[in-house]
Short mmCIF file of C-alpha atoms in Angstrom, two decimals:
data_model
loop_
_atom_site.label_atom_id
_atom_site.label_comp_id
_atom_site.label_asym_id
_atom_site.label_seq_id
_atom_site.Cartn_x
_atom_site.Cartn_y
_atom_site.Cartn_z
CA MET A 1 87.37 169.45 123.33
CA ILE A 2 87.40 165.94 124.75
CA ASP A 3 86.56 165.33 128.37
CA LEU A 4 89.64 164.53 130.43
CA LYS A 5 87.78 163.44 133.56
CA ASP A 6 88.68 159.77 133.12
CA ILE A 7 91.92 160.28 131.23
CA LYS A 8 94.02 158.46 133.83
CA LYS A 9 92.20 155.28 132.81
CA ASP A 10 94.00 155.44 129.48
CA PHE A 11 97.33 155.01 131.29
CA PRO A 12 97.79 151.56 132.86
CA ILE A 13 100.52 152.78 135.23
CA TYR A 14 97.78 154.35 137.37
CA GLN A 15 96.23 150.91 137.93
CA HIS A 16 99.58 149.64 139.19
CA GLU A 17 100.40 152.82 141.11
CA PRO A 18 97.06 154.41 142.03
CA ASN A 19 98.71 157.04 144.23
CA LEU A 20 101.33 158.07 141.70
CA ILE A 21 101.76 161.83 141.22
CA TYR A 22 103.88 161.92 138.07
CA LEU A 23 105.24 165.38 137.31
CA ASP A 24 108.27 164.58 135.18
CA SER A 25 106.78 164.30 131.71
CA ALA A 26 109.44 166.56 130.22
CA ALA A 27 111.86 163.70 130.97
CA SER A 28 109.53 160.95 129.76
CA ALA A 29 105.78 160.92 129.37
CA LEU A 30 103.61 158.05 130.60
CA LYS A 31 102.39 155.55 128.02
CA PRO A 32 98.74 155.07 127.11
CA LYS A 33 97.36 151.56 126.80
CA VAL A 34 96.77 151.93 123.06
CA VAL A 35 100.51 152.43 122.52
CA ILE A 36 101.51 149.54 124.77
CA ASP A 37 98.94 147.30 123.08
CA ARG A 38 100.12 148.25 119.60
CA VAL A 39 103.74 147.43 120.43
CA ASN A 40 102.67 144.13 121.99
CA GLN A 41 100.50 143.36 119.00
CA TYR A 42 103.47 143.68 116.66
CA TYR A 43 105.47 141.25 118.77
CA GLU A 44 102.56 138.85 119.27
CA THR A 45 101.32 138.70 115.70
CA SER A 46 104.48 139.43 113.73
CA GLY A 47 107.90 140.23 115.15
CA VAL A 48 109.60 139.68 111.81
CA ASN A 49 111.95 141.96 109.93
CA VAL A 50 111.01 144.67 107.44
CA HIS A 51 112.05 145.24 103.82
CA ARG A 52 113.98 141.99 103.46
CA GLY A 53 111.57 139.10 103.50
CA THR A 54 109.52 137.88 100.56
CA TYR A 55 106.88 136.16 102.67
CA GLN A 56 103.51 137.54 103.75
CA LEU A 57 104.48 138.31 107.36
CA ALA A 58 107.49 140.33 106.25
CA TYR A 59 105.34 142.20 103.79
CA GLU A 60 102.87 143.07 106.55
CA ALA A 61 105.64 144.18 108.91
CA THR A 62 107.08 146.40 106.18
CA GLU A 63 103.63 147.84 105.53
CA ALA A 64 103.15 148.65 109.21
CA TYR A 65 106.62 150.19 109.50
CA GLU A 66 106.26 152.33 106.38
CA LYS A 67 102.71 153.34 107.37
CA ALA A 68 104.20 154.51 110.66
CA ARG A 69 106.62 156.66 108.69
CA GLU A 70 103.73 158.14 106.71
CA LYS A 71 101.78 158.83 109.90
CA VAL A 72 104.71 160.59 111.56
CA ALA A 73 105.42 162.53 108.37
CA SER A 74 101.91 163.91 108.06
CA PHE A 75 101.94 164.70 111.81
CA ILE A 76 104.69 167.30 111.22
CA SER A 77 103.70 168.16 107.61
CA ALA A 78 106.67 166.37 106.06
CA GLN A 79 107.00 163.84 103.24
CA PRO A 80 107.53 160.21 104.30
CA ASP A 81 110.97 160.08 102.68
CA GLU A 82 112.04 162.99 104.86
CA ILE A 83 111.52 160.97 108.06
CA ILE A 84 114.44 158.96 109.42
CA PHE A 85 113.68 156.76 112.40
CA THR A 86 116.40 157.00 115.04
CA ARG A 87 116.94 155.88 118.60
CA GLY A 88 115.76 159.25 119.88
CA THR A 89 116.48 162.97 119.69
CA THR A 90 120.06 162.40 120.83
CA SER A 91 120.97 160.04 118.03
CA ALA A 92 119.09 162.21 115.51
CA LEU A 93 121.02 165.34 116.49
CA ASN A 94 124.29 163.42 116.54
CA MET A 95 123.54 162.16 113.04
CA VAL A 96 123.11 165.72 111.75
CA ALA A 97 126.34 166.77 113.42
CA GLN A 98 128.07 163.82 111.73
CA PHE A 99 126.68 164.93 108.36
CA TYR A 100 128.34 168.28 108.79
CA ARG A 101 131.64 167.25 110.29
CA ASN A 102 133.35 167.03 106.91
CA LYS A 103 131.69 170.19 105.68
CA LEU A 104 133.00 172.48 108.41
CA LYS A 105 136.29 174.30 108.00
CA PRO A 106 138.53 176.09 110.49
CA ASP A 107 136.99 179.43 111.57
CA ASP A 108 133.51 178.49 110.39
CA GLU A 109 130.99 179.41 113.04
CA ILE A 110 128.29 177.28 114.63
CA ILE A 111 125.61 179.22 116.46
CA THR A 112 124.13 177.59 119.54
CA SER A 113 122.91 178.72 122.96
CA GLU A 114 123.32 178.18 126.67
CA LEU A 115 119.73 176.93 126.76
CA GLU A 116 120.60 173.74 124.90
CA HIS A 117 120.14 170.24 126.17
CA HIS A 118 123.50 168.47 126.04
CA SER A 119 122.31 166.49 123.00
CA SER A 120 121.90 169.71 121.03
CA LEU A 121 125.19 171.21 122.25
CA LEU A 122 127.81 168.49 122.66
CA PRO A 123 127.73 167.05 119.10
CA TRP A 124 128.53 170.54 117.81
CA MET A 125 131.15 171.11 120.47
CA ALA A 126 132.79 167.90 119.26
CA ASN A 127 132.52 169.10 115.65
CA ALA A 128 134.07 172.42 116.57
CA LYS A 129 136.94 170.64 118.25
CA ALA A 130 137.48 168.28 115.33
CA THR A 131 137.33 170.93 112.61
CA GLN A 132 138.58 174.04 114.45
CA ALA A 133 135.27 175.67 113.74
CA LYS A 134 134.00 178.01 116.44
CA LEU A 135 131.02 177.56 118.75
CA VAL A 136 129.19 180.85 119.15
CA TYR A 137 126.56 181.37 121.83
CA ILE A 138 123.50 183.56 121.33
CA PRO A 139 123.52 185.94 124.31
CA LEU A 140 120.47 185.22 126.46
CA THR A 141 118.25 187.95 127.87
CA LYS A 142 118.17 188.51 131.62
CA GLU A 143 115.15 186.21 131.73
CA GLY A 144 117.15 183.55 129.88
CA ARG A 145 115.55 183.80 126.47
CA ILE A 146 116.85 183.60 122.93
CA THR A 147 115.71 186.65 120.94
CA VAL A 148 115.93 187.45 117.23
CA GLU A 149 117.99 190.58 117.99
CA ASN A 150 120.50 188.61 120.04
CA PHE A 151 120.63 185.97 117.35
CA LYS A 152 121.41 188.64 114.74
CA SER A 153 124.15 190.02 116.98
CA VAL A 154 126.20 186.82 116.61
CA LEU A 155 125.42 186.19 112.96
CA THR A 156 128.50 186.69 110.77
CA PRO A 157 129.56 185.79 107.23
CA LYS A 158 131.36 182.83 108.83
CA THR A 159 128.18 181.32 110.29
CA LYS A 160 127.50 177.93 108.70
CA VAL A 161 125.10 176.23 111.07
CA VAL A 162 122.51 177.21 113.67
CA ALA A 163 121.69 174.41 116.12
CA ILE A 164 119.21 175.44 118.79
CA ASN A 165 116.21 174.26 120.77
CA TYR A 166 112.62 174.85 119.72
CA ILE A 167 111.53 174.84 123.37
CA SER A 168 113.98 174.81 126.28
CA ASN A 169 113.78 171.67 128.39
CA VAL A 170 114.51 173.59 131.59
CA MET A 171 112.95 177.03 131.05
CA GLY A 172 110.01 176.10 128.82
CA TYR A 173 110.67 179.11 126.59
CA LYS A 174 109.88 178.88 122.91
CA SER A 175 112.73 180.16 120.77
CA PRO A 176 111.73 182.58 117.97
CA VAL A 177 112.60 179.90 115.44
CA GLU A 178 110.39 181.20 112.60
CA ASP A 179 112.35 184.45 112.29
CA ILE A 180 115.70 182.82 113.00
CA ILE A 181 115.17 180.29 110.20
CA LYS A 182 114.13 183.01 107.76
CA ILE A 183 117.15 185.17 108.55
CA ALA A 184 119.54 182.20 108.47
CA HIS A 185 118.25 181.03 105.10
CA GLU A 186 118.73 184.47 103.58
CA LYS A 187 122.40 183.86 104.23
CA GLY A 188 122.42 180.21 103.19
CA ILE A 189 122.87 178.92 106.74
CA THR A 190 121.54 175.50 107.77
CA VAL A 191 119.19 175.39 110.79
CA ILE A 192 118.77 172.37 113.06
CA LEU A 193 116.07 172.33 115.71
CA ASP A 194 115.89 170.20 118.83
CA ALA A 195 112.12 169.80 119.06
CA ALA A 196 112.06 167.18 121.83
CA GLN A 197 110.11 169.48 124.15
CA ALA A 198 108.03 171.08 121.40
CA VAL A 199 106.36 168.06 119.80
CA PRO A 200 104.69 166.86 123.04
CA HIS A 201 103.06 170.28 123.52
CA MET A 202 102.52 172.11 120.25
CA LYS A 203 101.82 171.57 116.58
CA VAL A 204 105.11 171.39 114.73
CA ASP A 205 104.95 172.09 111.01
CA VAL A 206 108.28 171.61 109.29
CA LYS A 207 106.99 172.94 105.97
CA SER A 208 105.78 176.29 107.26
CA LEU A 209 108.88 176.56 109.46
CA ASP A 210 111.02 175.72 106.42
CA VAL A 211 113.53 174.19 108.88
CA ASP A 212 116.38 172.09 107.46
CA PHE A 213 116.56 169.44 110.19
CA LEU A 214 114.36 168.79 113.19
CA ALA A 215 114.59 166.06 115.82
CA PHE A 216 112.27 164.66 118.47
CA SER A 217 111.74 161.60 120.65
CA GLY A 218 108.88 159.14 120.96
CA HIS A 219 109.04 158.66 124.71
CA LYS A 220 108.34 162.30 125.54
CA MET A 221 105.17 162.32 123.43
CA LEU A 222 103.44 159.28 124.99
CA GLY A 223 105.25 156.85 122.69
CA PRO A 224 107.76 154.08 123.36
CA SER A 225 111.33 154.75 124.40
CA GLY A 226 114.08 153.88 121.94
CA ILE A 227 112.45 155.55 118.96
CA GLY A 228 112.92 159.06 117.67
CA VAL A 229 112.71 161.02 114.48
CA LEU A 230 115.06 163.03 112.38
CA TYR A 231 113.29 165.16 109.82
CA GLY A 232 115.52 166.43 107.04
CA LYS A 233 114.65 168.29 103.85
CA LYS A 234 114.60 165.85 100.97
CA GLN A 235 117.18 167.58 98.80
CA LEU A 236 119.56 167.89 101.77
CA LEU A 237 119.18 164.24 102.72
CA ASN A 238 119.82 163.07 99.17
CA ASP A 239 123.14 164.92 99.09
CA LEU A 240 124.39 163.60 102.42
CA GLU A 241 126.57 160.60 103.08
CA PRO A 242 125.31 157.85 105.39
CA VAL A 243 126.57 157.89 108.97
CA GLU A 244 126.21 154.17 109.57
CA TYR A 245 126.80 151.41 107.06
CA GLY A 246 125.29 147.94 107.00
CA GLY A 247 122.34 145.94 105.85
CA GLU A 248 119.45 147.27 103.80
CA MET A 249 120.83 150.79 103.28
CA VAL A 250 122.65 149.81 100.14
CA ASP A 251 121.50 149.15 96.56
CA GLU A 252 124.55 147.56 95.00
CA VAL A 253 127.80 146.37 96.50
CA PHE A 254 131.01 145.78 94.57
CA LYS A 255 134.47 144.87 95.77
CA ASP A 256 135.63 148.44 95.67
CA HIS A 257 132.51 150.54 96.09
CA ALA A 258 128.81 150.51 96.90
CA GLU A 259 125.76 152.44 95.84
CA PHE A 260 123.43 153.44 98.58
CA SER A 261 119.66 153.49 98.72
CA ASP A 262 117.78 156.77 98.66
CA ALA A 263 116.89 158.60 101.86
CA PRO A 264 115.55 157.71 104.33
CA ILE A 265 116.60 154.03 103.96
CA LYS A 266 120.19 155.16 103.35
CA PHE A 267 120.24 156.42 106.95
CA GLU A 268 118.65 153.38 108.58
CA ALA A 269 121.38 150.76 108.41
CA GLY A 270 120.57 147.44 110.05
CA THR A 271 117.24 146.25 111.38
CA PRO A 272 115.31 149.37 112.32
CA ILE A 273 113.34 149.95 115.53
CA ILE A 274 110.21 148.39 114.09
CA SER A 275 108.12 148.08 117.26
CA GLY A 276 109.16 151.60 118.26
CA ALA A 277 108.12 153.14 114.96
CA ILE A 278 104.76 151.36 115.04
CA GLY A 279 104.22 152.38 118.67
CA LEU A 280 105.19 155.96 117.85
CA ALA A 281 102.60 156.10 115.07
CA GLN A 282 100.01 154.94 117.59
CA ALA A 283 101.13 157.69 119.99
CA VAL A 284 100.69 160.22 117.19
CA GLU A 285 97.18 158.96 116.65
CA TYR A 286 96.45 159.24 120.38
CA MET A 287 97.85 162.77 120.52
CA GLU A 288 95.72 163.73 117.52
CA HIS A 289 92.68 162.24 119.21
CA ILE A 290 93.32 164.40 122.29
CA GLY A 291 94.34 167.43 120.23
CA TYR A 292 97.03 170.03 120.88
CA ASP A 293 94.49 172.66 121.95
CA THR A 294 93.31 170.39 124.72
CA ILE A 295 96.85 169.45 125.72
CA HIS A 296 97.91 173.09 125.86
CA GLN A 297 94.85 174.41 127.67
CA HIS A 298 94.89 171.59 130.18
CA THR A 299 98.60 171.73 131.00
CA MET A 300 98.61 175.53 131.19
CA LYS A 301 95.67 175.46 133.60
CA LEU A 302 97.73 173.15 135.85
CA HIS A 303 100.77 175.36 135.34
CA ASP A 304 98.98 178.57 136.28
CA TYR A 305 97.41 177.04 139.36
CA THR A 306 100.71 175.56 140.50
CA MET A 307 102.72 178.72 139.90
CA ASN A 308 100.23 180.73 141.89
CA GLU A 309 100.52 178.33 144.80
CA LEU A 310 104.30 177.98 144.55
CA LYS A 311 104.58 181.73 145.05
CA LYS A 312 102.95 181.36 148.46
CA ILE A 313 105.62 178.95 149.71
CA ASN A 314 108.33 180.45 151.89
CA HIS A 315 111.82 180.61 150.41
CA LEU A 316 110.68 179.29 147.03
CA VAL A 317 112.24 180.90 143.95
CA ILE A 318 110.76 180.38 140.47
CA TYR A 319 113.18 180.80 137.56
CA ASN A 320 110.82 180.76 134.57
CA GLU A 321 107.64 182.66 135.31
CA GLY A 322 107.19 183.52 131.63
CA ALA A 323 107.45 179.96 130.28
CA ASP A 324 105.56 179.27 127.05
CA ILE A 325 104.71 175.69 128.00
CA SER A 326 103.81 174.26 131.40
CA THR A 327 107.35 173.46 132.62
CA LEU A 328 108.11 175.01 136.04
CA THR A 329 111.69 175.37 137.27
CA PHE A 330 112.39 176.45 140.83
CA ASN A 331 114.29 175.91 144.05
CA ILE A 332 113.68 176.20 147.76
CA GLU A 333 116.39 178.56 148.91
CA GLY A 334 119.02 176.94 151.08
CA VAL A 335 117.82 173.41 150.36
CA HIS A 336 119.48 171.17 147.81
CA PRO A 337 117.03 170.06 145.07
CA HIS A 338 117.90 166.41 145.65
CA ASP A 339 116.83 166.69 149.27
CA VAL A 340 113.52 168.19 148.21
CA SER A 341 112.83 165.57 145.54
CA SER A 342 113.59 162.74 147.96
CA TYR A 343 111.20 164.30 150.44
CA LEU A 344 108.51 164.47 147.74
CA ASP A 345 109.24 160.91 146.67
CA GLN A 346 107.95 159.82 150.09
CA ASP A 347 104.55 161.15 149.03
CA ASN A 348 104.77 159.34 145.67
CA ILE A 349 105.48 162.62 143.91
CA CYS A 350 107.95 162.33 141.03
CA ILE A 351 109.69 165.55 140.04
CA ARG A 352 113.07 166.16 138.49
CA ALA A 353 116.03 167.43 140.49
CA GLY A 354 119.37 168.19 138.91
CA HIS A 355 120.59 170.08 135.91
CA HIS A 356 118.31 168.28 133.44
CA CYS A 357 121.14 167.45 131.00
CA ALA A 358 121.56 171.17 130.42
CA GLN A 359 124.40 172.27 132.68
CA LEU A 360 124.80 175.61 130.94
CA VAL A 361 121.30 176.57 132.08
CA SER A 362 122.22 175.92 135.72
CA ARG A 363 125.36 177.99 135.20
CA PHE A 364 123.28 180.75 133.64
CA LEU A 365 120.94 180.71 136.64
CA GLU A 366 123.99 180.53 138.93
CA VAL A 367 122.66 177.57 140.87
CA PRO A 368 124.16 174.07 141.15
CA SER A 369 120.88 172.52 140.08
CA THR A 370 117.12 173.04 140.09
CA LEU A 371 113.79 171.35 140.62
CA ARG A 372 111.54 170.91 137.62
CA VAL A 373 107.84 170.10 137.42
CA SER A 374 106.31 169.25 134.06
CA PHE A 375 102.82 168.20 133.11
CA HIS A 376 100.98 166.27 130.49
CA ILE A 377 97.44 165.30 129.70
CA TYR A 378 97.02 162.79 132.58
CA ASN A 379 97.82 165.27 135.35
CA THR A 380 95.07 166.80 137.45
CA ILE A 381 94.57 169.76 139.79
CA ASP A 382 94.60 167.20 142.56
CA ASP A 383 98.17 166.23 141.54
CA CYS A 384 99.11 169.91 141.82
CA LYS A 385 97.48 170.25 145.24
CA LYS A 386 99.42 167.25 146.55
CA LEU A 387 102.63 168.68 145.12
CA ILE A 388 102.07 172.01 146.85
CA GLU A 389 101.19 170.37 150.15
CA SER A 390 104.32 168.23 150.06
CA LEU A 391 106.55 171.14 149.01
CA LYS A 392 105.23 173.21 151.91
CA LYS A 393 106.05 170.40 154.32
CA ALA A 394 109.50 169.99 152.78
CA SER A 395 110.22 173.70 152.99
CA ASP A 396 109.13 173.89 156.63
CA PHE A 397 111.04 170.75 157.49
CA PHE A 398 114.35 171.79 155.97
CA GLN A 399 114.10 175.35 157.26
CA MET A 400 114.15 173.94 160.82
CA PHE A 401 117.82 173.15 160.48
CA MET B 1 111.06 154.40 157.40
CA ASN B 2 110.20 158.08 157.25
CA ILE B 3 112.64 160.24 155.39
CA GLU B 4 112.35 162.96 158.02
CA HIS B 5 113.79 160.50 160.48
CA LEU B 6 116.74 159.82 158.22
CA TYR B 7 117.37 163.50 157.70
CA ARG B 8 117.04 164.31 161.38
CA GLN B 9 119.76 161.86 162.24
CA ILE B 10 122.15 163.00 159.59
CA ILE B 11 121.60 166.65 158.91
CA MET B 12 121.71 167.93 162.46
CA ASP B 13 125.36 167.54 163.20
CA HIS B 14 127.22 167.06 160.01
CA TYR B 15 125.42 169.04 157.32
CA LYS B 16 125.11 172.29 159.19
CA TYR B 17 128.25 171.83 161.30
CA PRO B 18 130.61 169.73 159.20
CA LYS B 19 133.82 168.34 160.65
CA ASN B 20 137.16 168.54 158.84
CA LYS B 21 135.75 170.78 156.13
CA GLY B 22 138.00 172.86 153.90
CA LEU B 23 141.01 171.92 151.80
CA ILE B 24 144.65 172.44 152.66
CA LEU B 25 147.23 173.69 150.19
CA ASP B 26 149.94 171.19 150.96
CA PRO B 27 151.50 168.85 148.40
CA SER B 28 151.94 166.14 151.04
CA TYR B 29 148.15 165.65 150.89
CA MET B 30 146.58 163.37 148.29
CA THR B 31 143.65 165.15 146.66
CA VAL B 32 140.80 163.36 144.85
CA HIS B 33 137.92 165.09 143.09
CA LEU B 34 134.75 163.18 142.16
CA LYS B 35 131.43 164.21 140.71
CA ASN B 36 127.99 162.77 140.51
CA PRO B 37 127.09 164.19 137.12
CA SER B 38 123.41 163.33 137.18
CA CYS B 39 122.65 165.51 140.17
CA GLY B 40 125.60 167.88 140.26
CA ASP B 41 127.15 166.69 143.52
CA ASP B 42 130.79 167.71 143.45
CA MET B 43 133.19 166.48 146.11
CA THR B 44 136.90 166.88 146.79
CA VAL B 45 138.60 164.93 149.56
CA GLN B 46 142.13 165.16 150.85
CA LEU B 47 144.10 162.66 152.86
CA LYS B 48 147.49 162.68 154.45
CA VAL B 49 149.08 159.34 155.27
CA VAL B 50 152.20 159.06 157.42
CA ASP B 51 153.68 155.64 158.23
CA ASP B 52 150.59 153.88 156.91
CA LYS B 53 148.29 155.92 159.14
CA ILE B 54 145.74 158.50 158.01
CA VAL B 55 146.80 161.54 159.99
CA ASP B 56 144.39 163.95 158.33
CA ALA B 57 141.21 163.71 156.24
CA ARG B 58 139.47 166.73 154.69
CA HIS B 59 136.51 167.38 152.43
CA GLN B 60 135.04 170.25 150.46
CA GLY B 61 132.16 170.15 148.04
CA THR B 62 128.69 171.07 147.00
CA GLY B 63 125.73 168.75 147.00
CA CYS B 64 122.71 167.58 148.86
CA SER B 65 122.68 167.13 152.62
CA ILE B 66 123.24 163.40 152.38
CA CYS B 67 126.32 163.82 150.21
CA CYS B 68 127.88 166.64 152.24
CA SER B 69 127.08 165.24 155.66
CA SER B 70 128.40 161.85 154.62
CA ALA B 71 131.72 163.44 153.67
CA SER B 72 131.98 164.95 157.13
CA VAL B 73 131.12 161.66 158.81
CA MET B 74 133.63 159.87 156.61
CA THR B 75 136.56 162.07 157.59
CA GLN B 76 135.67 161.63 161.24
CA THR B 77 135.41 157.86 160.81
CA LEU B 78 138.65 157.34 158.88
CA LYS B 79 140.99 159.81 160.52
CA ASP B 80 143.66 158.11 162.64
CA GLN B 81 142.97 154.73 161.02
CA GLU B 82 145.58 152.62 159.29
CA VAL B 83 145.25 152.44 155.51
CA GLU B 84 144.20 148.77 155.28
CA HIS B 85 141.73 149.12 158.11
CA ALA B 86 140.28 152.26 156.53
CA LEU B 87 139.73 150.32 153.29
CA SER B 88 137.88 147.63 155.28
CA ILE B 89 135.73 150.29 156.94
CA ILE B 90 134.89 151.73 153.52
CA HIS B 91 133.98 148.26 152.25
CA GLU B 92 131.67 147.67 155.21
CA PHE B 93 130.10 151.07 154.62
CA TYR B 94 129.25 150.09 151.03
CA GLU B 95 127.75 146.79 152.24
CA MET B 96 125.63 148.61 154.80
CA ILE B 97 124.45 151.23 152.28
CA LYS B 98 123.32 148.45 149.96
CA GLY B 99 121.29 146.99 152.82
CA LEU B 100 123.58 143.96 153.13
CA PRO B 101 124.93 142.56 156.41
CA TYR B 102 128.01 144.43 157.61
CA ASN B 103 130.52 143.94 160.37
CA PRO B 104 129.67 146.31 163.24
CA ASP B 105 133.07 145.67 164.80
CA ILE B 106 134.68 147.33 161.79
CA LEU B 107 132.14 150.01 160.91
CA LYS B 108 131.22 152.02 163.98
CA GLY B 109 130.18 155.50 165.08
CA ASP B 110 128.08 158.10 163.28
CA ALA B 111 128.48 156.34 159.93
CA ILE B 112 125.90 153.71 160.85
CA VAL B 113 123.06 156.25 160.64
CA TYR B 114 123.43 155.94 156.86
CA GLN B 115 122.16 152.36 156.97
CA ASN B 116 118.69 153.75 156.35
CA VAL B 117 119.84 155.15 153.02
CA SER B 118 119.50 151.58 151.72
CA GLN B 119 115.76 152.20 151.76
CA PHE B 120 116.19 155.18 149.43
CA PRO B 121 118.12 153.64 146.54
CA ALA B 122 118.12 156.91 144.59
CA ARG B 123 120.36 158.38 147.29
CA ILE B 124 123.02 155.67 147.55
CA LYS B 125 125.24 157.52 145.11
CA CYS B 126 125.01 160.66 147.22
CA ALA B 127 125.93 158.87 150.42
CA THR B 128 128.94 157.10 148.92
CA LEU B 129 130.51 159.84 146.76
CA ALA B 130 133.04 161.09 149.33
CA TRP B 131 133.83 157.53 150.39
CA LYS B 132 134.57 156.54 146.79
CA ALA B 133 136.88 159.50 146.42
CA PHE B 134 138.70 158.64 149.64
CA GLU B 135 138.97 154.99 148.62
CA GLN B 136 140.59 156.06 145.33
CA GLY B 137 143.08 158.17 147.25
CA LEU B 138 143.98 155.34 149.61
CA ASN B 139 144.45 152.89 146.74
CA LYS B 140 146.64 155.39 144.91
CA ILE B 141 148.83 155.80 147.98
CA LYS B 142 149.06 152.03 148.36
CA GLU B 143 150.03 151.68 144.71
CA ASP B 144 152.63 154.41 144.97
CA ASN B 145 154.15 152.73 148.03
CA GLN B 146 154.27 149.35 146.30
CA ASN B 147 155.98 150.92 143.31
CA GLY B 148 158.49 152.42 145.68
#
């Protein structure tokens, strides 16, 4: 296990903001210098387009871009031609929903859950509306979890698609995706996973999962913003129509028809996010250097310490004591989350307040919104101590009124 | 600027003991509902205008203390004002919230405590939500009057 004592030195933000207590990594992780440098290097030494040019610089840019695809593919045990670079998880999940819009018929059923981030829910809600298919919600347990039993309870011969989260962005629960995928496939149902919260914290292996589509973002896993990944099984991708049309995604164009390139190029119309893909590959390399075991052990140590201390604070309610990753969701009773987060902001503590783009979770918890603390590799016990101290002050202060 | 100071000024009166809170079921009131989707603030305001004068102003909503208290302060500030003058007051309030110079002859009373919100840019949306809703209502009434 690598020593994390000086880990903050890898993240230049701490030189600019030495007192920063950043506890919102589930929204966006901080960027290590190696990633920033790699992105800059592309712009400083190249900056040209991929695939099109016949000159040396273009060849090198294409090499770097396609090597990034290979890196990301091996990171999740996929083949390079199963990796589509997108703008992020949102555009990846929207793309899958677009693929299936013409394939859904009235009364077909789409299984989803109240735990979904809006990007995993709304594209399917739109599909349901457009095709008169039906959105079906997996009943959550009292704790707020998806279970295999509850999944089976909504499975019917009309089920066509299952679109759920791998790990909930608010509750930090891991969905039992292995069993769900197996059961769905026995009935020929397609499974799409939102893995935006999974990839930053755990090894994701699309081959052993046997998942059909899986999406994640660069910026939550120490990579640049504006880049994400859609994994799709090769045979599925080859059968699907492009969602966007334009340059480079086409082989031959005639006046009345066109023949498209093979996946993944078919799904990357226009100039791709070259710097983002290259930066993402660097983030993968950095994550691999740290290692998931280290990430998990470190963040769970911070989680356990913080949860223990949170429980000692008056009027504080924790909503996800059994989380599988380090995300902590809570409220101070009688105090609006926004008031708490502003109070903490005074002490340079960044936490999330709101409904975290997952309004159905707030509705499930029967609260207007919540506070969320999330960790990554650069956080320390000292960060947690400062959080607790500030939360205690905030609780005492607001209880005065 | 310490945030406790800001909260002390605002919360005391208007968050815990709001003025003009609660909606009225009366079709002669204009009702406007606005949300701040990123944080979940949800505000409804009502206004009744007779002969170009705001004779009643109400609010009801859920949100943080800045949002809710600001709604209370707003109703107190705008009640009994003429429509055009109320729109000027709202404009001055926006200027003040952004930390820009404002006319203290137009914007007076409890509302000026929110000038410190300009130092907490993340909260500007909270402080202005009810005011935006009220402004929409006033403009709608003006429009309706112009259209006869």
